[in-house]
mmCIF file of N, CA and C in Angstrom:
data_model
loop_
_atom_site.group_PDB
_atom_site.id
_atom_site.type_symbol
_atom_site.label_atom_id
_atom_site.label_comp_id
_atom_site.label_asym_id
_atom_site.label_seq_id
_atom_site.Cartn_x
_atom_site.Cartn_y
_atom_site.Cartn_z
ATOM 1 N N MET A 26 21.579 4.003 -25.313
ATOM 2 C CA MET A 26 20.375 4.250 -24.523
ATOM 3 C C MET A 26 20.702 5.307 -23.470
ATOM 4 N N SER A 27 19.915 6.342 -23.400
ATOM 5 C CA SER A 27 20.157 7.420 -22.454
ATOM 6 C C SER A 27 19.722 7.002 -21.051
ATOM 7 N N ALA A 28 20.219 7.739 -20.064
ATOM 8 C CA ALA A 28 19.876 7.451 -18.674
ATOM 9 C C ALA A 28 18.387 7.660 -18.437
ATOM 10 N N SER A 29 17.830 8.712 -19.031
ATOM 11 C CA SER A 29 16.405 8.971 -18.817
ATOM 12 C C SER A 29 15.550 7.854 -19.416
ATOM 13 N N SER A 30 15.978 7.308 -20.537
ATOM 14 C CA SER A 30 15.261 6.190 -21.145
ATOM 15 C C SER A 30 15.341 4.958 -20.253
ATOM 16 N N ASN A 31 16.501 4.726 -19.661
ATOM 17 C CA ASN A 31 16.693 3.602 -18.754
ATOM 18 C C ASN A 31 15.811 3.759 -17.514
ATOM 19 N N TYR A 32 15.773 4.968 -16.938
ATOM 20 C CA TYR A 32 14.928 5.221 -15.776
ATOM 21 C C TYR A 32 13.447 5.043 -16.121
ATOM 22 N N LEU A 33 13.083 5.473 -17.315
ATOM 23 C CA LEU A 33 11.699 5.333 -17.758
ATOM 24 C C LEU A 33 11.303 3.860 -17.831
ATOM 25 N N LYS A 34 12.181 3.030 -18.382
ATOM 26 C CA LYS A 34 11.885 1.590 -18.475
ATOM 27 C C LYS A 34 11.827 0.952 -17.101
ATOM 28 N N GLN A 35 12.722 1.366 -16.206
ATOM 29 C CA GLN A 35 12.691 0.839 -14.836
ATOM 30 C C GLN A 35 11.400 1.254 -14.128
ATOM 31 N N LEU A 36 11.035 2.510 -14.303
ATOM 32 C CA LEU A 36 9.808 3.014 -13.689
ATOM 33 C C LEU A 36 8.586 2.271 -14.220
ATOM 34 N N HIS A 37 8.561 2.023 -15.512
ATOM 35 C CA HIS A 37 7.450 1.282 -16.113
ATOM 36 C C HIS A 37 7.384 -0.130 -15.528
ATOM 37 N N SER A 38 8.523 -0.795 -15.440
ATOM 38 C CA SER A 38 8.574 -2.150 -14.906
ATOM 39 C C SER A 38 8.073 -2.186 -13.456
ATOM 40 N N GLN A 39 8.533 -1.242 -12.637
ATOM 41 C CA GLN A 39 8.109 -1.196 -11.241
ATOM 42 C C GLN A 39 6.619 -0.880 -11.114
ATOM 43 N N THR A 40 6.119 -0.037 -11.990
ATOM 44 C CA THR A 40 4.701 0.314 -11.954
ATOM 45 C C THR A 40 3.828 -0.874 -12.325
ATOM 46 N N VAL A 41 4.260 -1.651 -13.305
ATOM 47 C CA VAL A 41 3.516 -2.862 -13.680
ATOM 48 C C VAL A 41 3.503 -3.838 -12.503
ATOM 49 N N GLU A 42 4.657 -4.012 -11.826
ATOM 50 C CA GLU A 42 4.718 -4.897 -10.656
ATOM 51 C C GLU A 42 3.822 -4.368 -9.540
ATOM 52 N N LEU A 43 3.835 -3.062 -9.332
ATOM 53 C CA LEU A 43 2.994 -2.462 -8.306
ATOM 54 C C LEU A 43 1.519 -2.701 -8.599
ATOM 55 N N SER A 44 1.133 -2.534 -9.831
ATOM 56 C CA SER A 44 -0.261 -2.749 -10.220
ATOM 57 C C SER A 44 -0.686 -4.190 -9.931
ATOM 58 N N ALA A 45 0.159 -5.138 -10.285
ATOM 59 C CA ALA A 45 -0.151 -6.549 -10.023
ATOM 60 C C ALA A 45 -0.216 -6.819 -8.525
ATOM 61 N N GLY A 46 0.710 -6.241 -7.762
ATOM 62 C CA GLY A 46 0.710 -6.431 -6.314
ATOM 63 C C GLY A 46 -0.518 -5.832 -5.656
ATOM 64 N N VAL A 47 -0.932 -4.662 -6.115
ATOM 65 C CA VAL A 47 -2.131 -4.021 -5.571
ATOM 66 C C VAL A 47 -3.361 -4.876 -5.862
ATOM 67 N N ASP A 48 -3.443 -5.422 -7.061
ATOM 68 C CA ASP A 48 -4.570 -6.300 -7.393
ATOM 69 C C ASP A 48 -4.597 -7.523 -6.487
ATOM 70 N N ARG A 49 -3.427 -8.130 -6.257
ATOM 71 C CA ARG A 49 -3.362 -9.304 -5.367
ATOM 72 C C ARG A 49 -3.760 -8.928 -3.943
ATOM 73 N N LEU A 50 -3.299 -7.769 -3.485
ATOM 74 C CA LEU A 50 -3.636 -7.334 -2.128
ATOM 75 C C LEU A 50 -5.135 -7.078 -1.995
ATOM 76 N N LEU A 51 -5.738 -6.492 -2.999
ATOM 77 C CA LEU A 51 -7.189 -6.273 -2.958
ATOM 78 C C LEU A 51 -7.943 -7.590 -2.859
ATOM 79 N N GLU A 52 -7.456 -8.619 -3.553
ATOM 80 C CA GLU A 52 -8.101 -9.936 -3.466
ATOM 81 C C GLU A 52 -7.986 -10.504 -2.061
ATOM 82 N N THR A 53 -6.814 -10.372 -1.433
ATOM 83 C CA THR A 53 -6.639 -10.935 -0.092
ATOM 84 C C THR A 53 -7.402 -10.141 0.956
ATOM 85 N N ILE A 54 -7.558 -8.843 0.728
ATOM 86 C CA ILE A 54 -8.332 -8.036 1.679
ATOM 87 C C ILE A 54 -9.796 -8.444 1.629
ATOM 88 N N SER A 55 -10.322 -8.671 0.440
ATOM 89 C CA SER A 55 -11.736 -9.032 0.318
ATOM 90 C C SER A 55 -12.029 -10.410 0.910
ATOM 91 N N THR A 56 -11.035 -11.300 0.928
ATOM 92 C CA THR A 56 -11.229 -12.622 1.519
ATOM 93 C C THR A 56 -10.733 -12.675 2.955
ATOM 94 N N GLU A 57 -10.189 -11.560 3.445
ATOM 95 C CA GLU A 57 -9.675 -11.427 4.807
ATOM 96 C C GLU A 57 -8.601 -12.461 5.131
ATOM 97 N N LYS A 58 -7.799 -12.814 4.142
ATOM 98 C CA LYS A 58 -6.658 -13.694 4.374
ATOM 99 C C LYS A 58 -5.512 -12.867 4.929
ATOM 100 N N ASP A 59 -4.489 -13.556 5.422
ATOM 101 C CA ASP A 59 -3.291 -12.870 5.900
ATOM 102 C C ASP A 59 -2.590 -12.256 4.695
ATOM 103 N N ASN A 60 -2.443 -10.956 4.680
ATOM 104 C CA ASN A 60 -1.891 -10.276 3.518
ATOM 105 C C ASN A 60 -0.649 -9.461 3.848
ATOM 106 N N GLU A 61 0.039 -9.813 4.900
ATOM 107 C CA GLU A 61 1.242 -9.082 5.302
ATOM 108 C C GLU A 61 2.318 -9.167 4.223
ATOM 109 N N HIS A 62 2.462 -10.336 3.614
ATOM 110 C CA HIS A 62 3.472 -10.509 2.558
ATOM 111 C C HIS A 62 3.198 -9.586 1.380
ATOM 112 N N GLU A 63 1.948 -9.521 0.942
ATOM 113 C CA GLU A 63 1.585 -8.659 -0.188
ATOM 114 C C GLU A 63 1.795 -7.188 0.157
ATOM 115 N N MET A 64 1.446 -6.807 1.377
ATOM 116 C CA MET A 64 1.612 -5.410 1.778
ATOM 117 C C MET A 64 3.093 -5.036 1.803
ATOM 118 N N ASN A 65 3.940 -5.914 2.329
ATOM 119 C CA ASN A 65 5.383 -5.650 2.339
ATOM 120 C C ASN A 65 5.929 -5.558 0.920
ATOM 121 N N PHE A 66 5.424 -6.405 0.029
ATOM 122 C CA PHE A 66 5.840 -6.377 -1.378
ATOM 123 C C PHE A 66 5.504 -5.023 -2.000
ATOM 124 N N ILE A 67 4.310 -4.541 -1.754
ATOM 125 C CA ILE A 67 3.883 -3.255 -2.308
ATOM 126 C C ILE A 67 4.725 -2.111 -1.742
ATOM 127 N N LEU A 68 4.977 -2.142 -0.446
ATOM 128 C CA LEU A 68 5.788 -1.078 0.156
ATOM 129 C C LEU A 68 7.210 -1.080 -0.398
ATOM 130 N N GLU A 69 7.750 -2.265 -0.620
ATOM 131 C CA GLU A 69 9.097 -2.382 -1.196
ATOM 132 C C GLU A 69 9.139 -1.803 -2.610
ATOM 133 N N ILE A 70 8.152 -2.140 -3.420
ATOM 134 C CA ILE A 70 8.105 -1.619 -4.796
ATOM 135 C C ILE A 70 7.910 -0.107 -4.786
ATOM 136 N N MET A 71 7.078 0.383 -3.878
ATOM 137 C CA MET A 71 6.864 1.827 -3.814
ATOM 138 C C MET A 71 8.156 2.556 -3.438
ATOM 139 N N ASP A 72 8.946 1.968 -2.547
ATOM 140 C CA ASP A 72 10.239 2.567 -2.195
ATOM 141 C C ASP A 72 11.175 2.586 -3.405
ATOM 142 N N LYS A 73 11.213 1.476 -4.146
ATOM 143 C CA LYS A 73 12.049 1.420 -5.343
ATOM 144 C C LYS A 73 11.605 2.462 -6.370
ATOM 145 N N ARG A 74 10.291 2.559 -6.568
ATOM 146 C CA ARG A 74 9.760 3.548 -7.521
ATOM 147 C C ARG A 74 10.131 4.958 -7.105
ATOM 148 N N GLU A 75 10.061 5.221 -5.815
ATOM 149 C CA GLU A 75 10.393 6.556 -5.325
ATOM 150 C C GLU A 75 11.844 6.914 -5.644
ATOM 151 N N SER A 76 12.757 5.952 -5.449
ATOM 152 C CA SER A 76 14.161 6.240 -5.756
ATOM 153 C C SER A 76 14.368 6.401 -7.265
ATOM 154 N N ILE A 77 13.692 5.601 -8.071
ATOM 155 C CA ILE A 77 13.802 5.727 -9.525
ATOM 156 C C ILE A 77 13.250 7.081 -9.981
ATOM 157 N N ILE A 78 12.137 7.483 -9.409
ATOM 158 C CA ILE A 78 11.528 8.766 -9.775
ATOM 159 C C ILE A 78 12.462 9.920 -9.425
ATOM 160 N N SER A 79 13.111 9.849 -8.263
ATOM 161 C CA SER A 79 14.018 10.937 -7.895
ATOM 162 C C SER A 79 15.227 10.985 -8.826
ATOM 163 N N MET A 80 15.767 9.822 -9.204
ATOM 164 C CA MET A 80 16.886 9.799 -10.157
ATOM 165 C C MET A 80 16.430 10.294 -11.533
ATOM 166 N N PHE A 81 15.240 9.875 -11.935
ATOM 167 C CA PHE A 81 14.664 10.301 -13.208
ATOM 168 C C PHE A 81 14.481 11.814 -13.223
ATOM 169 N N ASP A 82 13.997 12.348 -12.104
ATOM 170 C CA ASP A 82 13.771 13.782 -11.990
ATOM 171 C C ASP A 82 15.088 14.555 -12.114
ATOM 172 N N GLU A 83 16.141 14.064 -11.440
ATOM 173 C CA GLU A 83 17.456 14.713 -11.532
ATOM 174 C C GLU A 83 17.971 14.689 -12.968
ATOM 175 N N GLU A 84 17.831 13.547 -13.622
ATOM 176 C CA GLU A 84 18.286 13.422 -15.013
ATOM 177 C C GLU A 84 17.470 14.325 -15.928
ATOM 178 N N PHE A 85 16.189 14.417 -15.664
ATOM 179 C CA PHE A 85 15.310 15.239 -16.490
ATOM 180 C C PHE A 85 15.670 16.720 -16.359
ATOM 181 N N LYS A 86 16.084 17.137 -15.145
ATOM 182 C CA LYS A 86 16.479 18.525 -14.936
ATOM 183 C C LYS A 86 17.786 18.848 -15.664
ATOM 184 N N LYS A 87 18.680 17.854 -15.747
ATOM 185 C CA LYS A 87 19.958 18.054 -16.443
ATOM 186 C C LYS A 87 19.748 18.150 -17.954
ATOM 187 N N ASN A 88 19.027 17.197 -18.484
ATOM 188 C CA ASN A 88 18.809 17.098 -19.929
ATOM 189 C C ASN A 88 17.320 16.983 -20.205
ATOM 190 N N ASP A 89 16.862 17.760 -21.120
ATOM 191 C CA ASP A 89 15.469 17.642 -21.539
ATOM 192 C C ASP A 89 15.428 16.592 -22.653
ATOM 193 N N PRO A 90 15.033 15.351 -22.309
ATOM 194 C CA PRO A 90 15.126 14.276 -23.298
ATOM 195 C C PRO A 90 14.107 14.418 -24.427
ATOM 196 N N VAL A 91 14.497 13.895 -25.553
ATOM 197 C CA VAL A 91 13.584 13.781 -26.691
ATOM 198 C C VAL A 91 13.137 12.319 -26.693
ATOM 199 N N TRP A 92 11.836 12.117 -26.557
ATOM 200 C CA TRP A 92 11.312 10.762 -26.414
ATOM 201 C C TRP A 92 11.051 10.138 -27.779
ATOM 202 N N SER A 93 11.434 8.861 -27.885
ATOM 203 C CA SER A 93 11.124 8.103 -29.094
ATOM 204 C C SER A 93 9.654 7.681 -29.026
ATOM 205 N N GLU A 94 9.161 7.110 -30.100
ATOM 206 C CA GLU A 94 7.755 6.659 -30.105
ATOM 207 C C GLU A 94 7.522 5.585 -29.052
ATOM 208 N N GLU A 95 8.495 4.687 -28.900
ATOM 209 C CA GLU A 95 8.375 3.622 -27.900
ATOM 210 C C GLU A 95 8.317 4.217 -26.497
ATOM 211 N N GLU A 96 9.158 5.204 -26.229
ATOM 212 C CA GLU A 96 9.181 5.837 -24.915
ATOM 213 C C GLU A 96 7.901 6.635 -24.670
ATOM 214 N N GLN A 97 7.386 7.266 -25.701
ATOM 215 C CA GLN A 97 6.120 7.988 -25.557
ATOM 216 C C GLN A 97 4.987 7.016 -25.223
ATOM 217 N N ALA A 98 5.020 5.845 -25.843
ATOM 218 C CA ALA A 98 4.006 4.827 -25.547
ATOM 219 C C ALA A 98 4.126 4.370 -24.089
ATOM 220 N N LEU A 99 5.371 4.229 -23.603
ATOM 221 C CA LEU A 99 5.578 3.857 -22.197
ATOM 222 C C LEU A 99 5.045 4.946 -21.264
ATOM 223 N N LEU A 100 5.265 6.198 -21.624
ATOM 224 C CA LEU A 100 4.765 7.301 -20.805
ATOM 225 C C LEU A 100 3.238 7.301 -20.735
ATOM 226 N N VAL A 101 2.600 7.050 -21.862
ATOM 227 C CA VAL A 101 1.135 6.988 -21.889
ATOM 228 C C VAL A 101 0.642 5.824 -21.030
ATOM 229 N N GLU A 102 1.307 4.686 -21.155
ATOM 230 C CA GLU A 102 0.913 3.517 -20.362
ATOM 231 C C GLU A 102 1.151 3.766 -18.875
ATOM 232 N N LEU A 103 2.259 4.428 -18.545
ATOM 233 C CA LEU A 103 2.525 4.778 -17.146
ATOM 234 C C LEU A 103 1.418 5.647 -16.575
ATOM 235 N N LYS A 104 0.985 6.607 -17.359
ATOM 236 C CA LYS A 104 -0.076 7.504 -16.908
ATOM 237 C C LYS A 104 -1.367 6.738 -16.643
ATOM 238 N N SER A 105 -1.715 5.821 -17.538
ATOM 239 C CA SER A 105 -2.951 5.051 -17.340
ATOM 240 C C SER A 105 -2.817 4.080 -16.171
ATOM 241 N N LEU A 106 -1.633 3.465 -16.006
ATOM 242 C CA LEU A 106 -1.414 2.564 -14.871
ATOM 243 C C LEU A 106 -1.537 3.326 -13.557
ATOM 244 N N GLN A 107 -0.915 4.500 -13.509
ATOM 245 C CA GLN A 107 -0.976 5.291 -12.283
ATOM 246 C C GLN A 107 -2.413 5.712 -11.989
ATOM 247 N N GLY A 108 -3.151 6.042 -13.021
ATOM 248 C CA GLY A 108 -4.558 6.391 -12.840
ATOM 249 C C GLY A 108 -5.379 5.228 -12.307
ATOM 250 N N ALA A 109 -5.012 4.001 -12.684
ATOM 251 C CA ALA A 109 -5.728 2.821 -12.201
ATOM 252 C C ALA A 109 -5.271 2.422 -10.796
ATOM 253 N N ILE A 110 -4.012 2.654 -10.476
ATOM 254 C CA ILE A 110 -3.461 2.238 -9.182
ATOM 255 C C ILE A 110 -3.964 3.130 -8.048
ATOM 256 N N SER A 111 -4.052 4.423 -8.283
ATOM 257 C CA SER A 111 -4.410 5.374 -7.215
ATOM 258 C C SER A 111 -5.734 5.044 -6.519
ATOM 259 N N PRO A 112 -6.823 4.801 -7.243
ATOM 260 C CA PRO A 112 -8.076 4.469 -6.541
ATOM 261 C C PRO A 112 -7.991 3.137 -5.786
ATOM 262 N N LYS A 113 -7.228 2.201 -6.332
ATOM 263 C CA LYS A 113 -7.071 0.913 -5.648
ATOM 264 C C LYS A 113 -6.327 1.091 -4.336
ATOM 265 N N LEU A 114 -5.271 1.914 -4.343
ATOM 266 C CA LEU A 114 -4.533 2.189 -3.114
ATOM 267 C C LEU A 114 -5.420 2.904 -2.101
ATOM 268 N N ASN A 115 -6.292 3.776 -2.572
ATOM 269 C CA ASN A 115 -7.235 4.442 -1.671
ATOM 270 C C ASN A 115 -8.199 3.440 -1.041
ATOM 271 N N ARG A 116 -8.656 2.447 -1.824
ATOM 272 C CA ARG A 116 -9.534 1.401 -1.275
ATOM 273 C C ARG A 116 -8.798 0.578 -0.231
ATOM 274 N N ILE A 117 -7.532 0.256 -0.493
ATOM 275 C CA ILE A 117 -6.735 -0.506 0.470
ATOM 276 C C ILE A 117 -6.574 0.297 1.758
ATOM 277 N N PHE A 118 -6.257 1.577 1.622
ATOM 278 C CA PHE A 118 -6.085 2.437 2.788
ATOM 279 C C PHE A 118 -7.380 2.508 3.596
ATOM 280 N N SER A 119 -8.500 2.663 2.922
ATOM 281 C CA SER A 119 -9.799 2.726 3.603
ATOM 282 C C SER A 119 -10.099 1.424 4.323
ATOM 283 N N SER A 120 -9.774 0.312 3.684
ATOM 284 C CA SER A 120 -10.008 -0.997 4.286
ATOM 285 C C SER A 120 -9.198 -1.155 5.569
ATOM 286 N N TYR A 121 -7.939 -0.722 5.523
ATOM 287 C CA TYR A 121 -7.105 -0.819 6.718
ATOM 288 C C TYR A 121 -7.584 0.137 7.809
ATOM 289 N N GLN A 122 -8.115 1.284 7.434
ATOM 290 C CA GLN A 122 -8.670 2.205 8.422
ATOM 291 C C GLN A 122 -9.852 1.564 9.138
ATOM 292 N N VAL A 123 -10.726 0.915 8.381
ATOM 293 C CA VAL A 123 -11.895 0.253 8.964
ATOM 294 C C VAL A 123 -11.445 -0.874 9.892
ATOM 295 N N GLN A 124 -10.468 -1.677 9.460
ATOM 296 C CA GLN A 124 -9.972 -2.766 10.293
ATOM 297 C C GLN A 124 -9.371 -2.239 11.594
ATOM 298 N N LEU A 125 -8.630 -1.139 11.494
ATOM 299 C CA LEU A 125 -8.020 -0.543 12.680
ATOM 300 C C LEU A 125 -9.085 -0.005 13.627
ATOM 301 N N GLN A 126 -10.131 0.619 13.090
ATOM 302 C CA GLN A 126 -11.215 1.115 13.929
ATOM 303 C C GLN A 126 -11.927 -0.026 14.645
ATOM 304 N N ARG A 127 -12.173 -1.126 13.940
ATOM 305 C CA ARG A 127 -12.811 -2.296 14.565
ATOM 306 C C ARG A 127 -11.932 -2.856 15.675
ATOM 307 N N PHE A 128 -10.631 -2.931 15.418
ATOM 308 C CA PHE A 128 -9.696 -3.434 16.418
ATOM 309 C C PHE A 128 -9.721 -2.552 17.661
ATOM 310 N N GLN A 129 -9.697 -1.231 17.458
ATOM 311 C CA GLN A 129 -9.697 -0.308 18.591
ATOM 312 C C GLN A 129 -11.008 -0.376 19.363
ATOM 313 N N GLN A 130 -12.129 -0.556 18.659
ATOM 314 C CA GLN A 130 -13.414 -0.690 19.338
ATOM 315 C C GLN A 130 -13.435 -1.971 20.177
ATOM 316 N N GLY A 131 -12.937 -3.063 19.605
ATOM 317 C CA GLY A 131 -12.884 -4.327 20.344
ATOM 318 C C GLY A 131 -11.983 -4.222 21.556
ATOM 319 N N LYS A 132 -10.888 -3.525 21.401
ATOM 320 C CA LYS A 132 -9.947 -3.328 22.496
ATOM 321 C C LYS A 132 -10.600 -2.512 23.614
ATOM 322 N N LYS A 133 -11.365 -1.497 23.244
ATOM 323 C CA LYS A 133 -12.044 -0.649 24.221
ATOM 324 C C LYS A 133 -13.097 -1.450 24.988
ATOM 325 N N VAL A 134 -13.847 -2.273 24.266
ATOM 326 C CA VAL A 134 -14.870 -3.099 24.906
ATOM 327 C C VAL A 134 -14.221 -4.116 25.837
ATOM 328 N N ALA A 135 -13.137 -4.728 25.395
ATOM 329 C CA ALA A 135 -12.447 -5.719 26.225
ATOM 330 C C ALA A 135 -11.878 -5.083 27.484
ATOM 331 N N LYS A 136 -11.383 -3.851 27.381
ATOM 332 C CA LYS A 136 -10.846 -3.152 28.549
ATOM 333 C C LYS A 136 -11.931 -2.907 29.584
ATOM 334 N N GLY A 137 -13.148 -2.738 29.138
ATOM 335 C CA GLY A 137 -14.259 -2.496 30.058
ATOM 336 C C GLY A 137 -14.497 -3.655 30.998
ATOM 337 N N TYR A 138 -14.137 -4.853 30.597
ATOM 338 C CA TYR A 138 -14.336 -6.038 31.418
ATOM 339 C C TYR A 138 -13.055 -6.511 32.094
ATOM 340 N N TYR A 139 -11.940 -5.924 31.790
ATOM 341 C CA TYR A 139 -10.652 -6.378 32.294
ATOM 342 C C TYR A 139 -10.557 -6.166 33.802
ATOM 343 N N ASN A 140 -10.310 -7.239 34.521
ATOM 344 C CA ASN A 140 -10.145 -7.225 35.985
ATOM 345 C C ASN A 140 -11.318 -6.553 36.707
ATOM 346 N N GLN A 141 -12.493 -6.795 36.256
ATOM 347 C CA GLN A 141 -13.674 -6.213 36.893
ATOM 348 C C GLN A 141 -14.553 -7.298 37.510
ATOM 349 N N SER A 142 -13.959 -8.404 37.890
ATOM 350 C CA SER A 142 -14.739 -9.495 38.481
ATOM 351 C C SER A 142 -15.001 -9.207 39.955
ATOM 352 N N VAL A 143 -16.164 -9.561 40.389
ATOM 353 C CA VAL A 143 -16.536 -9.416 41.797
ATOM 354 C C VAL A 143 -16.789 -10.816 42.338
ATOM 355 N N TYR A 144 -16.202 -11.127 43.462
ATOM 356 C CA TYR A 144 -16.374 -12.443 44.064
ATOM 357 C C TYR A 144 -17.407 -12.320 45.168
ATOM 358 N N ALA A 145 -18.484 -13.087 45.038
ATOM 359 C CA ALA A 145 -19.535 -13.042 46.053
ATOM 360 C C ALA A 145 -20.131 -14.427 46.230
ATOM 361 N N ASP A 146 -20.114 -14.947 47.441
ATOM 362 C CA ASP A 146 -20.731 -16.225 47.798
ATOM 363 C C ASP A 146 -20.314 -17.354 46.873
ATOM 364 N N GLY A 147 -19.024 -17.454 46.547
ATOM 365 C CA GLY A 147 -18.536 -18.565 45.740
ATOM 366 C C GLY A 147 -18.765 -18.417 44.247
ATOM 367 N N THR A 148 -19.282 -17.283 43.777
ATOM 368 C CA THR A 148 -19.481 -17.070 42.345
ATOM 369 C C THR A 148 -18.784 -15.783 41.913
ATOM 370 N N PHE A 149 -18.389 -15.746 40.650
ATOM 371 C CA PHE A 149 -17.796 -14.544 40.090
ATOM 372 C C PHE A 149 -18.840 -13.819 39.250
ATOM 373 N N ILE A 150 -18.899 -12.545 39.394
ATOM 374 C CA ILE A 150 -19.818 -11.735 38.604
ATOM 375 C C ILE A 150 -18.985 -10.700 37.863
ATOM 376 N N ASP A 151 -19.120 -10.706 36.536
ATOM 377 C CA ASP A 151 -18.407 -9.704 35.753
ATOM 378 C C ASP A 151 -19.055 -8.355 35.957
ATOM 379 N N LYS A 152 -18.229 -7.369 36.010
ATOM 380 C CA LYS A 152 -18.738 -6.029 36.212
ATOM 381 C C LYS A 152 -18.097 -5.118 35.172
ATOM 382 N N LYS A 153 -18.912 -4.448 34.418
ATOM 383 C CA LYS A 153 -18.417 -3.541 33.387
ATOM 384 C C LYS A 153 -18.156 -2.185 33.994
ATOM 385 N N LYS A 154 -17.110 -1.494 33.493
ATOM 386 C CA LYS A 154 -16.802 -0.144 33.990
ATOM 387 C C LYS A 154 -17.919 0.808 33.690
#
């Protein structure tokens, strides 16, 4: 088994795991559950894929491999998986952008009331900036 074939199988395996992790993360985002574990899992797999891709790229530059039918099928499947993963990752990114914007808006509103109490005749009156 050549090195490029080995890298291809590793890349395929990591891509399948990434696809499953992205699907799980999308489910937790839609239900607004705590999804830190899933996000860390996805980031870890993406780091592994990046290192495999760089090793694969170096090997590919050294030797122009001749792909077997099985390897060609893996390449086709990789292409379709990547095509399916990209829009899902964009949805996740957009979801986190919206959550961050809501958090920042809430923080801004809360700051408007922070330490703005006025004491008058035994009562406190909140005062907005």
